[in-house]
Short mmCIF file of C-alpha atoms and ligand atoms in Angstrom, two decimals:
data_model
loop_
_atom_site.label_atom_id
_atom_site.label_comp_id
_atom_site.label_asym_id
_atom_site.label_seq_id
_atom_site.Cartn_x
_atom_site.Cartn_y
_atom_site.Cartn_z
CA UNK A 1 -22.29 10.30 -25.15
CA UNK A 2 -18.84 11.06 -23.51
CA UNK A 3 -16.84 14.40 -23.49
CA UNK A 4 -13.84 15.70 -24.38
CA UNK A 5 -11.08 16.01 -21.77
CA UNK A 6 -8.70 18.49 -21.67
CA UNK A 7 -5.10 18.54 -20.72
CA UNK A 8 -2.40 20.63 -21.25
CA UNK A 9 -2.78 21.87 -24.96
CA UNK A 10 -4.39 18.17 -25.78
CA UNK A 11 -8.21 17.97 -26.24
CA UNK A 12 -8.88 14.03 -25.93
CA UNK A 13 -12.32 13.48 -27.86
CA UNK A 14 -14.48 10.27 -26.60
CA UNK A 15 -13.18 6.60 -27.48
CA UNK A 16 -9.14 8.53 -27.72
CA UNK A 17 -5.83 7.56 -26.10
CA UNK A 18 -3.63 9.95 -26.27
CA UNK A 19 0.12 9.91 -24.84
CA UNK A 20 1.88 12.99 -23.64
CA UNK A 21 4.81 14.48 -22.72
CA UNK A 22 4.19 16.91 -19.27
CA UNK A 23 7.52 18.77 -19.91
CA UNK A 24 9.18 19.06 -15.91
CA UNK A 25 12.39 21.70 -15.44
CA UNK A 26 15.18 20.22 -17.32
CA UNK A 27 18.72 19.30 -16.35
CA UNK A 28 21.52 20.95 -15.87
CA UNK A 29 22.78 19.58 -18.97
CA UNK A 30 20.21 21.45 -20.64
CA UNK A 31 18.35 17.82 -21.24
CA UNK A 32 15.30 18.36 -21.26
CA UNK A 33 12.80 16.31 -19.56
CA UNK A 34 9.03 15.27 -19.21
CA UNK A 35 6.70 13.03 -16.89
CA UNK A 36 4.93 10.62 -19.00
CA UNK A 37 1.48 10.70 -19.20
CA UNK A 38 -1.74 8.04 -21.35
CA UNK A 39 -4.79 9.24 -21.25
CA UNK A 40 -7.64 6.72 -22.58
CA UNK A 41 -11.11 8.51 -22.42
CA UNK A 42 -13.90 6.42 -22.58
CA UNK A 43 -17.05 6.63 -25.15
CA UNK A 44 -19.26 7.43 -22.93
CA UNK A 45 -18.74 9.65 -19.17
CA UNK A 46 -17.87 8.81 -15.95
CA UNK A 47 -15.30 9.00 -13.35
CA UNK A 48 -11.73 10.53 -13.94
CA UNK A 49 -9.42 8.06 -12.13
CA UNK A 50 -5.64 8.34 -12.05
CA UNK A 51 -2.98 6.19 -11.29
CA UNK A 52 0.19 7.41 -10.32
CA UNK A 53 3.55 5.25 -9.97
CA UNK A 54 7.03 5.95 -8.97
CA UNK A 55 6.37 8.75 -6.71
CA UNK A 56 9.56 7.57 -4.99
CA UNK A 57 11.75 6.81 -7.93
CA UNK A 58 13.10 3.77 -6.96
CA UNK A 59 9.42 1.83 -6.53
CA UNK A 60 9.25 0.20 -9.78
CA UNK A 61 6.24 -2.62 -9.53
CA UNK A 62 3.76 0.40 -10.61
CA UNK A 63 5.37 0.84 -13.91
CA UNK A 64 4.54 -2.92 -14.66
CA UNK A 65 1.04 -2.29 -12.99
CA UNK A 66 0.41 0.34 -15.28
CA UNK A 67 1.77 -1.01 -18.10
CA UNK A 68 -0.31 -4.29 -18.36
CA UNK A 69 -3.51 -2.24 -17.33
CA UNK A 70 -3.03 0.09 -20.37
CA UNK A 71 -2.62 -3.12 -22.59
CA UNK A 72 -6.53 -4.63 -21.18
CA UNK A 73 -8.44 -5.20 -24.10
CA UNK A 74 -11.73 -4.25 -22.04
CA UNK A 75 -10.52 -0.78 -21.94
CA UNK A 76 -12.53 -0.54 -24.89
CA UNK A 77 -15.57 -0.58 -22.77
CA UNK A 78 -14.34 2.06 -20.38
CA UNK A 79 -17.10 5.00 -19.08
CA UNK A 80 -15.51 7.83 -17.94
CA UNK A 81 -11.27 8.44 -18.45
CA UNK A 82 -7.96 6.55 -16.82
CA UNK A 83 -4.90 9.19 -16.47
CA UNK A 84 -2.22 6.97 -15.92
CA UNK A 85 1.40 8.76 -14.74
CA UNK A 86 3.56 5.48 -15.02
CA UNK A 87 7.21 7.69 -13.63
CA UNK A 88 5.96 11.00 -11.59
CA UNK A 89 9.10 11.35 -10.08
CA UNK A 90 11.28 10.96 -13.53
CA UNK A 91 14.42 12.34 -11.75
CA UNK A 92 14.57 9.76 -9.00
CA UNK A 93 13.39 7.05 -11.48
CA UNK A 94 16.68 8.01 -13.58
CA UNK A 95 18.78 7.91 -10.81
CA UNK A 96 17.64 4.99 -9.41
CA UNK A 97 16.79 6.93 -5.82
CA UNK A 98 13.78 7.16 -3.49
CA UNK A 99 14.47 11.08 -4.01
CA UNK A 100 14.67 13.78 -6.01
CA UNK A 101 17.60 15.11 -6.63
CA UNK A 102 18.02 17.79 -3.93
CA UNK A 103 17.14 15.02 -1.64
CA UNK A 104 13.81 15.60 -0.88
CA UNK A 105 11.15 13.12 -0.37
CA UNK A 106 8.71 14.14 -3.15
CA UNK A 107 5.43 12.12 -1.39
CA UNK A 108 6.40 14.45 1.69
CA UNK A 109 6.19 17.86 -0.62
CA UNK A 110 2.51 17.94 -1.55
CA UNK A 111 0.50 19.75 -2.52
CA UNK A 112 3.46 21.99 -3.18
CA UNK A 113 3.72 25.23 -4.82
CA UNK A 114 4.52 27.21 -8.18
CA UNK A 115 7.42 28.96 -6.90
CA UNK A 116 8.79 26.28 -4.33
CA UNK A 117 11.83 23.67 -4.27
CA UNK A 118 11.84 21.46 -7.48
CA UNK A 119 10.04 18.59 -5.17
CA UNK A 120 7.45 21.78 -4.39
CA UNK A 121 7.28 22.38 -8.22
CA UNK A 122 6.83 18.75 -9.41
CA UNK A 123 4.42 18.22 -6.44
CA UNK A 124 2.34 21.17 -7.59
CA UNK A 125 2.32 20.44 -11.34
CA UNK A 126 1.32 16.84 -10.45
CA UNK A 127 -1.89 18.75 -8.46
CA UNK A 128 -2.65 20.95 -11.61
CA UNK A 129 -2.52 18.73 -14.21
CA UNK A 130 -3.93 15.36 -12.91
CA UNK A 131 -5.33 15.68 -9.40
CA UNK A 132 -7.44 19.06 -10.48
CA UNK A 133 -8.74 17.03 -13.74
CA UNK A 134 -9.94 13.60 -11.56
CA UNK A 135 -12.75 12.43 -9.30
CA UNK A 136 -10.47 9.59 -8.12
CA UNK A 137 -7.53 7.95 -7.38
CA UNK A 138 -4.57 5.39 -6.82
CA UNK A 139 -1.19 5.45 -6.03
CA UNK A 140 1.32 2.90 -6.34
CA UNK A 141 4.06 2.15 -3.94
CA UNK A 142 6.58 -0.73 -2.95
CA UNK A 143 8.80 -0.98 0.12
CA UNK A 144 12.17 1.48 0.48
CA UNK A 145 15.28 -0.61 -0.89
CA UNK A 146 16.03 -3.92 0.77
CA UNK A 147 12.46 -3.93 2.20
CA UNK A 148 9.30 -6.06 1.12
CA UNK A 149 5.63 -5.21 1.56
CA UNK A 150 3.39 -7.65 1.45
CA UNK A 151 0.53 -6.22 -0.99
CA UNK A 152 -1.97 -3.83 0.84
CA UNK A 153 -3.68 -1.08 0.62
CA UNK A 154 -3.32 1.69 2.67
CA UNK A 155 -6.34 4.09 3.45
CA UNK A 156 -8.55 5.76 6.36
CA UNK A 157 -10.72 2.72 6.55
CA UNK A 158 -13.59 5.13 8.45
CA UNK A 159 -13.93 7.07 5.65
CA UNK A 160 -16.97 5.11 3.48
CA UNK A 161 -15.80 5.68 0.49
CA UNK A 162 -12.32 5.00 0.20
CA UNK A 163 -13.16 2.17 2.70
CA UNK A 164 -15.79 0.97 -0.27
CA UNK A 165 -12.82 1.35 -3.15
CA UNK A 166 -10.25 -0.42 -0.89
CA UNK A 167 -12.45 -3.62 -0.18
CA UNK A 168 -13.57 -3.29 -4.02
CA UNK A 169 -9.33 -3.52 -4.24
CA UNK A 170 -9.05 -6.52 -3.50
CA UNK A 171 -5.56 -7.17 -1.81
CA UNK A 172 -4.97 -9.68 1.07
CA UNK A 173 -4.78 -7.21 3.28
CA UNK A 174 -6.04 -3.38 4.34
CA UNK A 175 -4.82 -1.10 6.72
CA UNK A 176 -5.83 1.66 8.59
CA UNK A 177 -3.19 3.99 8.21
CA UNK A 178 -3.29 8.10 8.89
CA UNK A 179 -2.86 10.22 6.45
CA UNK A 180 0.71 11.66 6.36
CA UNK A 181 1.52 15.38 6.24
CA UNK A 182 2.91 16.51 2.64
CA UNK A 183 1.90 13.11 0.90
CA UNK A 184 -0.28 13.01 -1.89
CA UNK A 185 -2.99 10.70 0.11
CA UNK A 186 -3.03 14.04 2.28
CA UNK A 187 -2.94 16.62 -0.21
CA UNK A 188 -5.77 14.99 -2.53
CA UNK A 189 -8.06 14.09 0.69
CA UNK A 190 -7.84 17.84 0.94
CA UNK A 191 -8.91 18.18 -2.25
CA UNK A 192 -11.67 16.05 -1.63
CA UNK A 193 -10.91 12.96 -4.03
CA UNK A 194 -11.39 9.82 -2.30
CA UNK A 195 -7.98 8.17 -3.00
CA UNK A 196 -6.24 4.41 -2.39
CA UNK A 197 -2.13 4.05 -1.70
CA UNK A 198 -1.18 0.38 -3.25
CA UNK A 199 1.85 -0.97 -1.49
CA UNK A 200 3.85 -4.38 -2.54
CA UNK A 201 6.95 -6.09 -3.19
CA UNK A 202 10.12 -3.70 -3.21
CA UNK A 203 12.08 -1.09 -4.45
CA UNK A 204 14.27 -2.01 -8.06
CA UNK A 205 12.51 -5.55 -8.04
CA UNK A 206 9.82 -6.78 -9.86
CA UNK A 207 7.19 -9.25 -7.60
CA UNK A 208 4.96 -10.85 -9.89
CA UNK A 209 2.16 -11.59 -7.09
CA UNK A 210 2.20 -7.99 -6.19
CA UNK A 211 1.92 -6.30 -9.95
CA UNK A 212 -1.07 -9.13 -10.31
CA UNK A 213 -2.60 -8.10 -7.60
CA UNK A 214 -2.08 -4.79 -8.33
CA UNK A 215 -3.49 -4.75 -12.19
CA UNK A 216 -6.70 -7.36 -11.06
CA UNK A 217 -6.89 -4.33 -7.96
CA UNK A 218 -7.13 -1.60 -9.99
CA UNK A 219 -9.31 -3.11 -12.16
CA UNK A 220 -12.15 -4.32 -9.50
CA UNK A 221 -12.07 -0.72 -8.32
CA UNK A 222 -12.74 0.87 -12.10
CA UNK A 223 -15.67 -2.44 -11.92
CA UNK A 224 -17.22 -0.83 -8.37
CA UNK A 225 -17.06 2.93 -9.66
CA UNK A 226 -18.65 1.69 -12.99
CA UNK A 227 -16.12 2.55 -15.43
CA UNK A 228 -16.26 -1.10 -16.48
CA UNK A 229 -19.05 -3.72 -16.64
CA UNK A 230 -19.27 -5.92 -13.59
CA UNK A 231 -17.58 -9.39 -13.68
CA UNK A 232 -18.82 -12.27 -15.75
CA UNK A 233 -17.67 -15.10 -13.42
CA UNK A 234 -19.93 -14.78 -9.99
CA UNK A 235 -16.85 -16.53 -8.58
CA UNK A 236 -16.53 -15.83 -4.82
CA UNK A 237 -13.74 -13.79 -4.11
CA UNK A 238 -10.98 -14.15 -1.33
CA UNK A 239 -11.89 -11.44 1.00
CA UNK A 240 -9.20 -8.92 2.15
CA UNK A 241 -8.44 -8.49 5.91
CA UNK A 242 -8.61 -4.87 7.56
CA UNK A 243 -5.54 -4.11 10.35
CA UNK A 244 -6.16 -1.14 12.76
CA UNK A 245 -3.07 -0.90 13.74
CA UNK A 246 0.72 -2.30 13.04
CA UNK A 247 3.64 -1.86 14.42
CA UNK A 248 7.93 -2.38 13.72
CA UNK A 249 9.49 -4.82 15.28
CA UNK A 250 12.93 -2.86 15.58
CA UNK A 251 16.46 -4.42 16.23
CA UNK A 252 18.00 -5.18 20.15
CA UNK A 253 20.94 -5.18 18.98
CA UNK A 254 23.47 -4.68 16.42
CA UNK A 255 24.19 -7.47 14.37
CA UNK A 256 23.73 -10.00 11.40
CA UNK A 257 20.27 -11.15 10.37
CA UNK A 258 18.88 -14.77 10.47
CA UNK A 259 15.30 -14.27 9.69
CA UNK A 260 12.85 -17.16 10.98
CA UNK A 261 9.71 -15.62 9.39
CA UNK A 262 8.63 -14.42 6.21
CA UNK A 263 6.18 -12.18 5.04
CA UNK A 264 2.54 -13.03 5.17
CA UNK A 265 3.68 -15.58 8.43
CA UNK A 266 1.48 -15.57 11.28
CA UNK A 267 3.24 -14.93 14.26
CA UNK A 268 1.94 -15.60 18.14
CA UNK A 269 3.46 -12.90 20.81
CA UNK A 270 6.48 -14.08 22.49
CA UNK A 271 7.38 -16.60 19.17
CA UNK A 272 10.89 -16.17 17.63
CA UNK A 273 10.81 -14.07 15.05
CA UNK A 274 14.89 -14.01 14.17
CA UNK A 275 18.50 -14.43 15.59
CA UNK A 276 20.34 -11.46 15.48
CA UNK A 277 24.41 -12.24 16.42
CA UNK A 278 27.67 -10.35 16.05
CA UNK A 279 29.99 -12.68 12.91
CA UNK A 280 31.56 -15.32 15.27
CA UNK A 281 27.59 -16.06 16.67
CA UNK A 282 28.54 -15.16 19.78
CA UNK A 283 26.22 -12.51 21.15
CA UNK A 284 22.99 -13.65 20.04
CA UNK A 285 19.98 -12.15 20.70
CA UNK A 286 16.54 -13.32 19.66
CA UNK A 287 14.14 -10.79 17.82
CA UNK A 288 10.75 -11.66 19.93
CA UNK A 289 7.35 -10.78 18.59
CA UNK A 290 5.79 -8.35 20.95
CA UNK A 291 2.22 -9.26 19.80
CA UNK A 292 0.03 -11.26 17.82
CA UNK A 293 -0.35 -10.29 14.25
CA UNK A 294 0.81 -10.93 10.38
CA UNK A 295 3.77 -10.26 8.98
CA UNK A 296 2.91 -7.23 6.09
CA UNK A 297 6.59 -6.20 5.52
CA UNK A 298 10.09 -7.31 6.11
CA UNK A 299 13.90 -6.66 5.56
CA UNK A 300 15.58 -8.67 3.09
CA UNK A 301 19.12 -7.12 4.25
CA UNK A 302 20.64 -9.32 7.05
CA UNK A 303 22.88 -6.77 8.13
CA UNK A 304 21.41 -3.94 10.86
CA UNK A 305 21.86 -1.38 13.48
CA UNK A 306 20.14 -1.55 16.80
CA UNK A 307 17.19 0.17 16.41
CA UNK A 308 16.78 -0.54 12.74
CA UNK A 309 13.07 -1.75 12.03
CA UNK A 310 13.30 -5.70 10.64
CA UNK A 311 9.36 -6.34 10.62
CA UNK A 312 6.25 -4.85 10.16
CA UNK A 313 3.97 -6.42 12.35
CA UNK A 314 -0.11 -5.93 11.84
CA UNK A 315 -2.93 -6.52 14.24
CA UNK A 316 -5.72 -8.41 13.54
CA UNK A 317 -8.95 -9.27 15.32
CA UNK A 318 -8.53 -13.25 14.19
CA UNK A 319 -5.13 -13.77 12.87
CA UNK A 320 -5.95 -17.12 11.71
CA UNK A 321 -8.29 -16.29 9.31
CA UNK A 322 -5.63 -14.36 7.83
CA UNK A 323 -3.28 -16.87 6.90
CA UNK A 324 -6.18 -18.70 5.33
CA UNK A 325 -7.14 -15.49 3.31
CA UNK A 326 -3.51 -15.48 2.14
CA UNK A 327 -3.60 -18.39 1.25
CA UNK A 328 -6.73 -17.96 -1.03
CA UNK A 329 -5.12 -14.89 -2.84
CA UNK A 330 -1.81 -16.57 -3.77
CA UNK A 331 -4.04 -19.03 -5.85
CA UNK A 332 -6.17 -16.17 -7.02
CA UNK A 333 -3.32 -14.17 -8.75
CA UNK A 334 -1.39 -17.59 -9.51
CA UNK A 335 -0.22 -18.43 -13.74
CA UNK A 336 -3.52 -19.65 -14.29
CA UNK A 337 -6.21 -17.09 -13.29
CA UNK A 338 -6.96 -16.13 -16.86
CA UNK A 339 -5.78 -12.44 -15.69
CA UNK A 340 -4.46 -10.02 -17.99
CA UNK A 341 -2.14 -10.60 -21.24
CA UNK A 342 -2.33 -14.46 -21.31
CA UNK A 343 0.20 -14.57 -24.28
CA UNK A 344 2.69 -13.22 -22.05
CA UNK A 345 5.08 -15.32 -19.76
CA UNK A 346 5.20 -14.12 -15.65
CA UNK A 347 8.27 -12.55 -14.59
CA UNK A 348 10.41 -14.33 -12.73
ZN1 ZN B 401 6.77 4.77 -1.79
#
């Protein structure tokens, strides 16, 4: 038999979903406003998991995520309880912005503190009311603006047990990646709660492959931590690919963009990634890869600075096999998977 879970004022009995309103410091309008929180709490106990989206305001593909994973009909079978926090950072969601709106970076402000900045506030209210209350955890990211991830998870991949969740996951590809000071990986590792960071497409765009990948993600995680039964279809699955290390290919010069490669490409060192020119085409430079690897993010705006980063460039043991892996997950999260909310139409 489950139990009742508590948040806020709310008491969520077993086999409840209950939205609420997490009121935030208002305005200076005097608007007041509220980070919007579902709760679904499952018959019977288990893990707490949450999934957080829009810690940078702007990074819109985990509202989507979350939206068609709330919809699932085999939520009805959930053990244990799903948090979901769709718009943590409502402020920069409003405004459109990676920030809040004294500028700070709120995934660079946890864990935060009662009587802090309002990033230090938000962060610490976020730590209260969801992180305190879970066993588990994932948060949803895209690239900044005018940037594209390819979809990957980002996580200490010697740890065993986020390691375990993030090959449970499911995306094309994983990578190691340190935890950052004043992010919420960091601050909840602290806490103890093995947690995954989703990355893909980009900021104030929808990318269908990555919000598929993301919902069929989550979902194969809830499946490995038991909070759902394990899959009908023994269908082998396309295997992710684990990077130690990546690196940004960065600018020689100042210019205008003609990108050769796109994300996911396989690149060998010394291949031509771009052609970087001043507007007449008479400087041009070439953008050269500086090592093997894939291509795992990417500017989409042709117009940069010397210095400015163009491509994220991972490392692999066998490259190769990579592109082949790709390959297999573009037809795994393609129309006609039988994935989530078949009545509805993909965006395009
Ligand atoms: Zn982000």
């Amino acid at each position: 038999m489950g139990e009742a879970f508590q948040i806020g004022a709310h008491q969520i009995g077993p086999g409840k979903r209950i939205t609420l309103d997490l009121s935030v410091p208002q305005l200076y309008t005097h608007t007041a406003v509220s980070m919007p929180i579902q709760v679904i709490n499952g018959k019977r106990s288990g893990p707490k998991l949450f999934i957080s989206a829009a810690i940078h305001g702007d990074e819109i593909n985990g509202i989507e995520i979350i939206r068609r994973l709330v919809g699932l009909r085999i939520l009805q079978r959930l053990r244990g309880t799903l948090l979901t926090v769709p718009v943590v950072n409502v402020y920069g969601f409003v405004n459109q912005s990676r920030y809040l709106p004294d500028r700070r970076d709120l995934n660079r402000s946890f864990p935060g503190s009662k009587t802090g900045s309002l990033a230090a506030r938000l962060a610490y209210l976020f730590m209260e009311e969801i992180v305190a209350r879970c066993t588990h955890g994932i948060d949803l990211h895209t690239a900044a603006i005018h940037r594209d991830n390819l979809p990957q998870i980002r996580t200490l991949v010697d740890n065993p047990e986020t390691k375990r969740l993030a090959h449970a996951f499911g995306s094309p590809v994983i990578l190691n990646s340190d935890l950052r000071d004043g992010s919420l990986r960091h601050a909840v590792a602290d806490f103890g709660i093995p947690v995954l960071v989703y990355e893909g497409g980009e900021a104030l765009r929808f990318n269908e492959f990555a919000i598929r990948a993301g919902v069929s993600g989550i979902v194969s995680v809830m499946r490995e931590l038991e909070m759902l039964p394990p899959r009908q279809r023994k269908k082998p699955r396309a295997e992710p690919v684990v990077a130690r290390s990546s690196n940004w290919v960065r600018a020689p010069q100042s210019g205008i963009l003609r990108s050769l490669t796109a994300l996911g490409d396989h690149v060998k060192k010394g291949d031509i990634m771009a052609m970087l020119a001043d507007p007449f085409g008479e400087k041009t430079e070439t953008v050269i890869a500086p090592f093997s690897g894939i291509v795992v993010g990417r500017t989409n705006l042709p117009l940069v600075h010397e210095g400015e980063a163009l491509y994220h460039l991972a490392q692999f043991g066998k490259p190769e096999t990579v592109a082949e892996a790709l390959e297999a997950f573009q037809q795994e999260y393609g129309p006609d998977n039988g994935m989530a909310h078949p009545e509805e139409p993909p965006i395009i």
